[in-house]
Short mmCIF file of C-alpha atoms in Angstrom, two decimals:
data_model
loop_
_atom_site.label_atom_id
_atom_site.label_comp_id
_atom_site.label_asym_id
_atom_site.label_seq_id
_atom_site.Cartn_x
_atom_site.Cartn_y
_atom_site.Cartn_z
CA MET A 8 -12.99 13.46 -19.55
CA PHE A 9 -9.93 12.94 -17.54
CA ARG A 10 -9.54 15.24 -14.36
CA VAL A 11 -7.10 18.00 -14.56
CA LEU A 12 -4.28 17.51 -11.99
CA ASN A 13 -4.21 20.29 -9.35
CA ILE A 14 -0.75 20.84 -8.05
CA ALA A 15 -2.12 21.28 -4.47
CA ARG A 16 -3.29 17.64 -4.62
CA VAL A 17 0.36 16.15 -5.17
CA THR A 18 1.45 17.50 -1.75
CA PRO A 19 -0.19 16.11 1.49
CA VAL A 20 -2.15 19.17 2.90
CA PHE A 21 -1.30 18.66 6.45
CA VAL A 22 1.42 20.26 8.59
CA PHE A 23 3.19 19.11 11.80
CA PRO A 24 2.40 21.40 14.80
CA LEU A 25 4.13 20.43 17.90
CA MET A 26 1.99 19.27 20.77
CA GLU A 27 -1.14 20.64 19.19
CA ASP A 28 -4.04 19.03 17.37
CA ARG A 29 -4.04 19.84 13.51
CA ASN A 30 -7.19 21.06 11.78
CA LYS A 31 -9.51 18.71 10.31
CA TYR A 32 -8.50 17.07 7.08
CA ASP A 33 -10.11 18.53 4.05
CA GLY A 34 -12.19 15.58 2.54
CA ASP A 35 -12.47 17.38 -0.75
CA ASN A 36 -9.09 16.44 -1.74
CA LEU A 37 -10.39 12.99 -2.51
CA ASN A 38 -12.93 14.42 -4.88
CA ARG A 39 -15.72 12.63 -3.09
CA LYS A 40 -18.99 13.58 -1.57
CA PRO A 41 -18.82 14.73 2.01
CA LYS A 42 -19.33 11.68 4.22
CA LYS A 43 -22.47 11.34 6.15
CA GLU A 44 -22.28 11.76 9.88
CA ILE A 45 -21.03 8.46 11.39
CA ASN A 46 -21.54 7.90 15.21
CA THR A 47 -21.05 4.22 15.93
CA GLY A 48 -18.23 1.76 15.48
CA TYR A 49 -20.30 -0.59 13.40
CA ASP A 50 -21.06 2.32 10.89
CA ARG A 51 -17.18 3.02 10.60
CA LEU A 52 -16.57 -0.69 9.86
CA LYS A 53 -19.24 -0.81 7.50
CA GLU A 54 -17.87 2.09 5.56
CA MET A 55 -14.55 0.59 5.74
CA TYR A 56 -15.49 -2.77 4.19
CA THR A 57 -17.89 -1.06 1.62
CA ARG A 58 -16.95 0.22 -1.88
CA ASN A 59 -17.97 3.73 -2.84
CA GLU A 60 -19.98 4.85 -5.75
CA TYR A 61 -16.85 4.46 -7.89
CA LEU A 62 -16.51 0.78 -6.88
CA GLU A 63 -13.09 1.76 -5.14
CA ALA A 64 -12.20 0.20 -1.87
CA SER A 65 -11.83 2.46 1.23
CA VAL A 66 -8.83 4.28 2.15
CA GLU A 67 -8.15 2.03 5.21
CA LEU A 68 -8.27 -1.25 3.05
CA TYR A 69 -6.14 0.44 0.42
CA ASN A 70 -3.42 1.15 3.00
CA VAL A 71 -3.73 -2.50 4.28
CA VAL A 72 -3.12 -3.75 0.61
CA GLN A 73 -0.24 -1.50 0.35
CA ALA A 74 1.28 -2.55 3.67
CA THR A 75 0.74 -6.34 2.46
CA PHE A 76 2.68 -5.66 -0.83
CA THR A 77 5.47 -3.71 0.94
CA GLY A 78 5.94 -6.68 3.51
CA ALA A 79 5.92 -9.08 0.45
CA PHE A 80 8.61 -6.96 -1.37
CA ILE A 81 10.75 -6.55 1.69
CA GLY A 82 10.45 -10.24 2.62
CA ALA A 83 11.42 -11.28 -0.79
CA CYS A 84 14.49 -9.04 -1.04
CA MET A 85 15.55 -10.12 2.35
CA GLY A 86 15.12 -13.94 1.78
CA GLY A 87 16.52 -13.74 -1.76
CA PHE A 88 19.69 -11.78 -0.72
CA VAL A 89 20.35 -13.97 2.25
CA ARG A 90 19.79 -17.35 0.45
CA SER A 91 21.87 -16.29 -2.60
CA ARG A 92 24.85 -15.26 -0.34
CA GLU A 93 24.68 -18.67 1.48
CA ALA A 94 24.28 -20.41 -1.75
CA TYR A 95 27.38 -18.41 -3.21
CA LEU A 96 29.63 -19.42 -0.39
CA TYR A 97 28.31 -22.99 -0.38
CA PHE A 98 29.10 -23.43 -4.08
CA ILE A 99 32.71 -22.03 -3.71
CA GLU A 100 33.54 -24.16 -0.83
CA ASN A 101 32.07 -27.53 -2.14
CA ASN A 102 33.37 -27.17 -5.71
CA GLN A 103 37.12 -26.44 -5.17
CA ALA A 104 38.04 -29.85 -6.69
CA THR A 105 35.27 -29.84 -9.38
CA ILE A 106 36.54 -30.07 -12.78
CA PHE A 107 34.79 -27.80 -15.27
CA THR A 108 35.47 -27.78 -18.99
CA SER A 109 35.97 -23.94 -19.01
CA THR A 110 35.77 -20.84 -16.85
CA MET A 111 32.61 -19.93 -18.63
CA GLU A 112 30.85 -23.21 -17.59
CA ALA A 113 31.94 -22.69 -14.01
CA LYS A 114 30.49 -19.15 -13.97
CA LYS A 115 27.23 -20.49 -15.54
CA LYS A 116 26.98 -23.08 -12.83
CA LEU A 117 27.48 -20.74 -10.10
CA GLN A 118 24.97 -18.09 -11.57
CA ASP A 119 22.24 -20.74 -12.05
CA TYR A 120 22.83 -22.09 -8.46
CA VAL A 121 22.73 -18.60 -6.90
CA THR A 122 19.63 -17.57 -9.04
CA VAL A 123 17.52 -20.65 -8.05
CA ALA A 124 18.58 -20.01 -4.29
CA PHE A 125 17.38 -16.36 -4.68
CA ALA A 126 14.14 -17.49 -5.99
CA LYS A 127 13.52 -20.12 -3.21
CA GLY A 128 14.56 -17.53 -0.60
CA ALA A 129 12.42 -14.81 -1.89
CA THR A 130 9.47 -17.22 -2.18
CA TYR A 131 9.99 -18.61 1.26
CA TRP A 132 10.11 -15.34 3.13
CA GLY A 133 8.10 -13.14 0.76
CA TRP A 134 4.55 -14.80 1.36
CA ARG A 135 5.32 -15.34 5.07
CA LEU A 136 6.03 -11.61 5.49
CA ALA A 137 3.31 -10.44 3.33
CA LEU A 138 0.82 -12.74 5.37
CA PHE A 139 2.21 -11.58 8.57
CA THR A 140 2.03 -7.87 7.63
CA GLY A 141 -1.40 -8.20 6.11
CA ILE A 142 -2.97 -9.80 9.21
CA PHE A 143 -1.42 -7.47 11.41
CA SER A 144 -2.33 -4.36 9.56
CA LEU A 145 -5.88 -5.58 8.96
CA VAL A 146 -6.44 -6.42 12.62
CA SER A 147 -4.96 -3.15 13.89
CA THR A 148 -6.70 -1.07 11.33
CA THR A 149 -10.15 -2.59 12.02
CA ILE A 150 -9.82 -2.13 15.76
CA SER A 151 -8.71 1.56 15.29
CA VAL A 152 -11.44 2.22 12.97
CA TYR A 153 -14.16 0.73 15.32
CA ARG A 154 -12.75 2.74 18.25
CA GLY A 155 -12.43 5.89 16.28
CA GLU A 156 -8.91 6.40 17.65
CA THR A 157 -5.29 5.25 17.58
CA SER A 158 -3.79 3.69 20.77
CA VAL A 159 -1.44 1.07 21.77
CA ILE A 160 -4.44 -1.48 22.34
CA GLU A 161 -4.96 -2.42 18.55
CA TYR A 162 -1.25 -2.81 18.07
CA THR A 163 -1.05 -5.12 21.19
CA VAL A 164 -3.98 -7.26 20.04
CA ALA A 165 -2.94 -7.38 16.41
CA GLY A 166 0.66 -8.60 17.35
CA ALA A 167 -0.83 -11.30 19.92
CA ILE A 168 -3.14 -12.44 17.03
CA THR A 169 -0.74 -12.51 14.37
CA GLY A 170 2.00 -14.10 16.59
CA GLY A 171 -0.41 -16.92 17.59
CA LEU A 172 -1.56 -17.65 13.98
CA TYR A 173 2.11 -17.69 12.85
CA ARG A 174 2.96 -20.38 15.26
CA ALA A 175 -0.35 -22.21 15.44
CA ASN A 176 1.08 -25.01 13.39
CA LEU A 177 3.50 -26.02 16.08
CA GLY A 178 0.94 -26.63 18.77
CA LEU A 179 -0.77 -24.96 21.53
CA ALA A 180 2.22 -24.13 23.62
CA ALA A 181 3.98 -22.50 20.66
CA THR A 182 0.80 -20.55 19.83
CA CYS A 183 0.67 -19.13 23.36
CA VAL A 184 4.45 -18.19 23.18
CA GLY A 185 3.82 -16.65 19.70
CA ALA A 186 0.85 -14.81 20.97
CA GLY A 187 2.70 -13.38 24.03
CA LEU A 188 5.81 -12.43 22.22
CA GLY A 189 3.94 -10.85 19.50
CA GLY A 190 1.80 -8.77 21.83
CA VAL A 191 4.90 -7.59 23.75
CA LEU A 192 6.94 -6.48 20.83
CA SER A 193 3.91 -4.91 19.03
CA SER A 194 3.10 -2.81 22.33
CA PHE A 195 6.61 -1.20 22.17
CA GLY A 196 6.25 -0.54 18.51
CA GLY A 197 2.66 0.82 19.01
CA LEU A 198 3.78 3.00 21.86
CA ALA A 199 6.57 4.46 19.70
CA ILE A 200 3.92 5.16 16.99
CA VAL A 201 1.47 6.88 19.41
CA LEU A 202 4.04 8.96 20.90
CA LEU A 203 5.25 10.11 17.49
CA LEU A 204 1.61 10.93 16.54
CA LYS A 205 1.24 12.93 19.83
CA ILE A 206 4.49 14.96 19.13
CA THR A 207 3.65 15.77 15.54
CA GLY A 208 -0.18 16.37 16.19
CA VAL A 209 -1.10 14.05 13.28
CA THR A 210 -3.53 11.25 13.46
CA MET A 211 -3.37 7.86 11.48
CA GLU A 212 -6.60 8.88 9.43
CA ASP A 213 -4.50 11.97 8.12
CA ILE A 214 -1.70 9.67 7.12
CA ARG A 215 -4.01 7.34 5.42
CA ARG A 216 -5.83 10.05 3.48
CA ALA A 217 -2.50 11.67 2.54
CA LEU A 218 -1.28 8.44 1.09
CA HIS A 219 -4.47 7.95 -0.77
CA THR A 220 -4.22 11.63 -2.08
CA ILE A 221 -0.78 10.85 -3.38
CA LYS A 222 -2.11 7.71 -5.12
CA GLU A 223 -4.86 9.60 -6.89
CA ALA A 224 -2.36 12.15 -8.03
CA ARG A 225 -0.14 9.46 -9.40
CA GLU A 226 -3.48 8.09 -11.39
CA ASP A 227 -4.20 11.44 -12.60
CA GLN A 228 -0.72 11.65 -14.11
CA PHE A 229 -1.08 8.38 -15.57
CA ASN A 230 -4.37 9.27 -17.22
CA GLN A 231 -3.05 12.54 -18.50
CA ALA A 232 -0.22 10.61 -20.12
CA VAL A 233 -2.71 8.21 -21.74
CA GLU A 234 -4.80 11.08 -22.86
CA LYS A 235 -1.76 12.91 -24.60
CA ALA A 236 -0.81 9.51 -26.24
CA ALA A 237 -4.13 8.92 -27.70
CA THR A 238 -3.89 9.43 -31.46
CA ILE A 239 -7.61 9.17 -31.97
CA LYS A 240 -8.64 11.85 -29.50
CA ASN A 241 -5.97 14.20 -30.74
CA ASP A 242 -6.50 13.92 -34.55
CA ASP A 243 -7.31 16.95 -36.61
CA LEU A 244 -10.99 15.97 -36.96
CA THR A 245 -11.63 15.57 -33.25
CA ILE A 246 -9.77 18.65 -32.28
CA GLN A 247 -11.92 20.78 -34.83
CA HIS A 248 -15.03 19.17 -33.41
CA ASP A 249 -13.87 20.17 -29.75
CA LEU A 250 -13.32 23.70 -31.03
CA LEU A 251 -16.77 23.84 -32.56
CA VAL A 252 -18.35 22.62 -29.35
CA GLN A 253 -16.59 25.22 -27.27
CA GLU A 254 -17.65 28.12 -29.58
CA LYS A 255 -21.30 27.07 -29.85
CA GLY A 256 -21.88 25.12 -26.64
CA GLU A 257 -23.24 21.69 -25.97
CA LYS A 258 -26.88 20.81 -26.68
CA LYS A 259 -28.87 17.96 -25.18
CA ILE A 260 -30.43 15.44 -27.62
CA GLU A 261 -34.00 16.49 -26.25
CA ASP A 262 -33.51 20.08 -27.47
CA ILE A 263 -32.39 19.14 -30.94
#
C-alpha cells in the first residue's frame, strides 16, 4: 500500500532564526525508525556508508550523488553553449566563399557543425565537472560527518585533494599548485558557507534532511499517480473487495 502524502512533508520543517540555534530536526519526517545513539566518528561514517532496512542510501550519500549530477548538468550546459557559439562563429568566418547548392544545404551544414560542437563541449566539460564536484562533495561530507560538525576545515581539505587530483596528470609541480589553489579557493567558499549557517542558525544536517524530505515527497506524488493510473487496482471487482474488507475487517490465515 502506498503511503498517503502528508502536506507537512512537502515543506521543510525548519525555520531560520537569526543568531540562534534551531531545534533538533524531527527525524520522523523521514518515516524511519529513530536512530540509535552514535558517539564516535567511526559510527557516523559507518552509518553514512551503510544502506538502511529499505536498501536506501544514506541522506549524506544521496546529497553527494545529487551534487555530482548537478555538476555534470552545469558542466554540460556550459561546455556545450561555449563550444557551439565558437563553432557558429568559426563556420561563418571560414565559409564565406564556400558554394552551397541552396540556402537549405548551408543551414543544414551549419546546424550539423554546431550540434557536433555542442555535443563535444558538453561531453568534455560535463564529466570533468561531475568528477570534480563528486570528489569535493564526498570528501567534505565524509570529514564533516566524521567530525560531527561543519567548519572550514573540510572545505579546505576537500579543495586541496580535488585540486591536486585534477592536476595530477601534469606532474608533481602541477599537483602541488592545484592542491594549493584548490585549498585557498575552497577555504573562502567554506568560510562564506559557515558564516551563512551561523547567521541563519541552520546546520548542514538540516539542509541534507530537508532535501531528502522533498525527495520522498516527490516519490510519494509519483507513487500516488501510478496507483491512480492502475486499471487492475481500480476495477469494479477490486473496489468491491476492498469495501467488503473494510466492513468485515481483515482476518489472518491462521484464524480461518
